XYZ file of C-alpha atoms in Angstrom:
332
model
C 106.225 80.447 33.035
C 108.541 77.645 33.060
C 112.384 78.360 33.643
C 115.478 76.229 33.384
C 117.485 76.117 36.809
C 120.945 75.286 37.195
C 120.520 71.534 37.229
C 119.052 72.037 33.675
C 115.517 70.747 34.782
C 112.537 72.759 33.708
C 110.408 73.733 36.885
C 106.562 73.899 36.886
C 104.741 76.474 38.722
C 102.775 74.600 41.568
C 99.222 75.454 42.261
C 98.812 75.716 46.018
C 94.993 76.125 46.078
C 93.172 72.824 46.107
C 90.098 72.252 43.817
C 86.813 71.802 45.565
C 84.694 68.813 45.092
C 81.861 69.862 42.599
C 79.502 67.226 44.068
C 79.767 68.576 47.596
C 76.329 68.505 49.326
C 74.358 71.463 49.609
C 73.676 72.924 52.870
C 70.615 71.079 54.628
C 67.359 72.988 55.180
C 66.081 72.837 58.746
C 62.470 73.222 59.033
C 61.189 76.123 61.223
C 59.251 73.539 63.454
C 62.579 71.973 64.517
C 61.886 68.739 62.435
C 64.318 66.767 60.617
C 66.131 68.691 57.935
C 64.562 67.799 54.280
C 67.776 67.048 52.779
C 69.412 63.418 52.443
C 66.165 61.746 50.466
C 64.109 61.330 53.523
C 59.990 61.418 53.224
C 57.357 62.532 55.685
C 55.885 59.710 57.878
C 52.288 60.020 56.787
C 53.193 59.315 53.102
C 54.154 55.637 53.767
C 50.635 54.568 54.857
C 49.180 56.344 52.034
C 51.333 54.713 49.410
C 50.695 51.189 51.038
C 46.824 51.920 50.968
C 47.210 52.997 47.323
C 49.135 49.775 46.368
C 46.597 47.567 48.172
C 43.689 49.269 46.423
C 45.359 48.847 43.090
C 45.905 45.140 43.762
C 42.284 44.655 44.859
C 40.956 46.253 41.759
C 43.190 44.508 39.653
C 42.256 41.255 41.247
C 38.552 41.866 40.740
C 38.926 42.834 37.264
C 40.989 39.654 36.478
C 38.293 37.524 38.327
C 35.652 39.110 36.363
C 37.479 38.531 33.080
C 38.304 34.913 34.198
C 34.682 34.078 35.069
C 33.192 35.790 31.891
C 35.672 33.675 29.826
C 34.514 30.572 31.892
C 31.019 31.328 31.373
C 31.523 31.725 27.647
C 33.192 28.570 27.459
C 30.495 26.763 29.375
C 27.912 28.287 27.096
C 29.813 27.159 23.828
C 30.232 23.772 25.300
C 26.522 23.465 26.185
C 25.418 24.724 22.810
C 27.612 22.076 21.213
C 26.212 19.173 23.211
C 22.679 20.329 22.571
C 23.348 20.562 18.690
C 24.696 17.234 18.698
C 21.622 15.864 20.553
C 19.303 17.520 18.165
C 21.071 16.067 15.272
C 20.568 12.513 16.732
C 16.947 13.118 17.477
C 15.894 15.031 14.369
C 12.481 14.105 12.786
C 14.245 12.121 10.112
C 16.481 10.111 12.475
C 13.253 9.282 14.569
C 11.532 7.913 11.711
C 14.468 5.676 11.005
C 14.399 4.593 14.825
C 10.529 3.781 14.633
C 11.016 2.063 11.391
C 13.668 -0.310 12.878
C 11.620 -0.812 15.947
C 8.671 -2.034 13.918
C 10.641 -4.769 12.513
C 9.989 -8.314 13.967
C 12.394 -11.193 14.477
C 11.016 -13.306 11.652
C 11.713 -10.519 9.111
C 15.577 -10.349 9.635
C 18.369 -12.811 9.199
C 19.669 -12.092 12.711
C 16.982 -12.028 15.397
C 19.502 -10.970 17.922
C 19.617 -7.514 16.277
C 16.087 -6.750 17.089
C 16.500 -7.695 20.754
C 19.594 -5.452 20.960
C 17.648 -2.549 19.551
C 14.814 -3.017 21.910
C 17.272 -2.575 24.894
C 18.950 0.427 23.422
C 15.393 2.222 22.907
C 14.706 1.384 26.374
C 17.909 2.910 27.804
C 17.151 6.167 25.706
C 13.768 6.563 27.436
C 11.947 5.877 24.230
C 11.303 8.265 21.351
C 10.568 11.518 22.967
C 11.155 15.176 22.007
C 14.374 16.722 23.459
C 13.745 19.886 25.664
C 17.321 20.783 26.946
C 18.582 24.173 25.958
C 21.252 26.488 26.786
C 20.634 30.250 27.712
C 23.352 33.030 28.100
C 21.389 33.972 31.297
C 22.124 30.651 32.878
C 25.114 30.327 35.221
C 28.208 28.711 34.545
C 27.356 25.609 36.600
C 23.937 25.350 35.113
C 25.371 25.374 31.649
C 27.717 22.783 32.500
C 25.124 20.526 33.992
C 22.826 20.841 30.821
C 25.832 20.092 28.609
C 26.539 16.889 30.629
C 22.899 15.871 30.302
C 22.921 16.537 26.634
C 26.007 14.425 26.047
C 24.480 11.480 27.984
C 21.307 11.614 25.971
C 23.305 12.039 22.712
C 25.264 8.904 23.671
C 21.965 6.888 24.254
C 20.692 7.798 21.096
C 23.724 7.100 19.238
C 23.375 3.596 20.382
C 19.905 3.530 19.193
C 21.011 4.843 15.651
C 23.713 2.125 15.542
C 21.305 -0.766 16.392
C 18.542 0.545 14.208
C 20.910 0.483 11.194
C 22.065 -3.012 12.082
C 18.189 -4.207 12.090
C 17.337 -2.497 8.858
C 20.520 -4.040 7.333
C 19.561 -7.624 8.481
C 15.838 -6.974 7.294
C 17.275 -5.953 3.757
C 19.603 -8.970 3.714
C 16.689 -11.280 4.317
C 14.660 -9.543 1.629
C 17.448 -10.096 -0.918
C 17.883 -13.760 0.173
C 14.068 -14.359 -0.281
C 14.057 -12.486 -3.534
C 16.790 -14.636 -4.952
C 14.990 -17.985 -3.606
C 11.693 -16.702 -5.251
C 13.541 -16.146 -8.698
C 15.186 -19.643 -8.444
C 11.789 -21.436 -7.774
C 10.064 -19.412 -10.475
C 12.706 -20.329 -12.903
C 12.148 -24.032 -12.122
C 8.413 -23.612 -12.618
C 8.974 -21.899 -16.026
C 11.389 -24.342 -17.283
C 8.941 -27.284 -16.301
C 6.048 -25.547 -18.171
C 8.077 -25.014 -21.037
C 8.745 -28.735 -21.473
C 5.227 -29.797 -20.685
C 3.647 -27.347 -23.068
C 5.294 -28.579 -26.274
C 2.634 -29.094 -28.843
C 0.043 -28.127 -26.439
C -0.295 -24.298 -27.130
C -2.549 -22.515 -29.580
C 0.214 -20.122 -30.364
C 3.754 -21.360 -30.104
C 5.185 -17.685 -29.831
C 3.989 -17.830 -26.096
C 6.508 -20.497 -25.568
C 9.254 -18.539 -27.289
C 8.530 -15.591 -25.033
C 8.891 -17.941 -21.974
C 12.199 -19.056 -23.167
C 13.418 -15.642 -23.543
C 12.050 -14.730 -19.968
C 13.946 -17.742 -18.516
C 17.202 -16.487 -20.310
C 16.926 -13.075 -18.849
C 16.234 -14.459 -15.428
C 19.446 -16.455 -15.646
C 21.454 -13.331 -16.094
C 19.936 -11.360 -13.064
C 22.632 -10.561 -10.396
C 23.442 -7.789 -7.859
C 22.582 -6.799 -4.443
C 19.185 -5.111 -4.987
C 16.273 -7.272 -4.114
C 13.936 -5.272 -6.672
C 16.120 -6.672 -9.486
C 15.263 -10.384 -8.528
C 11.664 -9.306 -7.927
C 11.283 -7.721 -11.355
C 12.785 -10.893 -12.858
C 10.022 -12.978 -10.893
C 7.330 -10.685 -12.467
C 8.751 -11.168 -15.853
C 8.650 -14.884 -15.643
C 5.059 -14.844 -14.213
C 3.706 -12.860 -17.228
C 5.374 -15.382 -19.685
C 4.148 -18.298 -17.476
C 0.418 -16.835 -17.603
C 0.740 -16.432 -21.471
C 1.640 -19.953 -22.034
C -0.916 -21.276 -19.625
C -3.501 -19.258 -21.481
C -2.427 -20.625 -24.679
C -2.539 -24.118 -23.461
C -6.134 -23.747 -22.170
C -7.193 -22.226 -25.599
C -5.783 -25.251 -27.466
C -7.284 -27.637 -24.932
C -10.836 -25.710 -25.390
C -10.561 -25.887 -29.207
C -9.631 -29.663 -29.076
C -12.533 -30.370 -26.821
C -14.994 -28.568 -29.238
C -13.397 -30.162 -32.227
C -14.172 -33.454 -30.543
C -17.841 -32.780 -29.559
C -18.383 -31.672 -33.304
C -16.841 -35.124 -34.619
C -19.035 -36.957 -32.240
C -22.091 -35.268 -33.267
C -21.398 -35.833 -36.886
C -20.847 -39.501 -36.317
C -24.012 -39.921 -34.344
C -26.147 -38.141 -37.012
C -25.417 -40.868 -39.525
C -26.723 -43.840 -37.373
C -30.203 -45.248 -37.445
C -32.008 -44.700 -34.409
C -35.204 -46.052 -32.648
C -38.492 -45.569 -34.732
C -41.771 -46.252 -33.250
C -44.667 -47.374 -35.332
C -48.364 -47.150 -34.790
C -50.523 -50.370 -35.325
C -54.270 -50.782 -35.075
C -55.630 -52.700 -32.026
C -58.530 -54.750 -32.467
C -60.938 -56.297 -30.131
C -64.303 -57.976 -29.960
C -67.120 -55.685 -30.358
C -65.134 -52.686 -30.904
C -62.140 -51.070 -32.676
C -59.683 -48.273 -31.707
C -56.360 -46.926 -32.380
C -53.383 -47.568 -30.337
C -49.447 -47.263 -30.078
C -47.395 -50.336 -30.570
C -43.703 -50.471 -30.558
C -41.865 -51.640 -33.754
C -40.061 -54.358 -31.956
C -43.347 -56.061 -30.737
C -45.101 -58.600 -32.876
C -47.239 -56.867 -35.528
C -51.022 -57.682 -35.604
C -51.868 -60.190 -38.363
C -52.735 -58.432 -41.608
C -56.328 -58.711 -42.818
C -57.036 -61.077 -45.541
C -55.068 -63.819 -43.968
C -56.591 -67.300 -43.520
C -56.486 -69.672 -40.258
C -55.783 -66.918 -37.817
C -57.351 -67.036 -34.490
C -58.042 -63.485 -33.854
C -59.404 -63.953 -30.292
C -56.109 -65.588 -29.234
C -54.003 -62.994 -30.665
C -55.980 -60.249 -29.079
C -55.900 -62.317 -25.555
C -52.040 -62.702 -25.937
C -51.635 -58.711 -26.349
C -54.061 -57.407 -24.072
C -53.385 -56.127 -20.490
C -54.229 -58.869 -18.052
C -55.401 -56.486 -15.307
C -57.915 -54.738 -17.586
C -59.175 -57.635 -19.919
C -61.647 -60.265 -19.104
C -62.714 -63.430 -20.931
C -65.546 -62.944 -23.270
C -65.344 -59.114 -22.958
C -63.668 -56.360 -25.132
C -60.116 -55.506 -24.025
C -59.612 -51.627 -23.953
C -56.348 -50.359 -25.330
C -54.231 -47.860 -23.319
């Protein structure tokens, strides 16, 4: 209890016993074999190698697991890459694509506008090894390196066939361009032929409706346009049909005119006098007989006349090689 001294200050009761440290160390335990005391955080010597061994084992196992995971992912990536490359190659070598390649390879230089396109395609086909089925394939059982090799081969062949496809399209386009040009030229020539026939056939047809049809076909042909060769080819066929009809009509009128001319000539000839033979008797000394004498020859003297020398007349009209003087002259 506090009290006030003479100096007026209040005094405090002092505590003489010090307070012990609560964190004071516990007494060390000394093992019975006289080893180091177990206190103070120390471990046995045999524990350190064990810990090291365990740590190394864990690291090795972790490394193996990681390597297996890495290799698995690498193999899966190689398999995917290989499958994609093969799929792309199969797309470029499908049966439909091969049919196009073969069609283009069958086109000759004279069938295209640009002969160089045909030669370029031939080189591309040779570089691709021709048109052969592709046998490359990817299997999950293959190693990563094998998958990578197959993928590389597939990409190489795919590139070769990509060139073939490009050059084949160029050849077919050049061929179609020439077909279109030829169709246009053919139509122009046919229009010229039709126009000439239309002019030449005026007044020479049996049915003038055929000429009207030809004029309409010419008008239709003049309106043809576009990039399809078939359009021009159809116009040519249309003109040809009209041309054939006009030609047939011209021929029909020509035949009719010829027949009419023949009938007129026959009618005129039937009214004219023709050659008419006449029969005259032939007389000879010592005999008589009938014979043929043309009307234009001198007729025999009629009986009953006077002053006629019959012997002289017979002599003049007998055949010299068969008649002799003083003998009868046979007739015929």
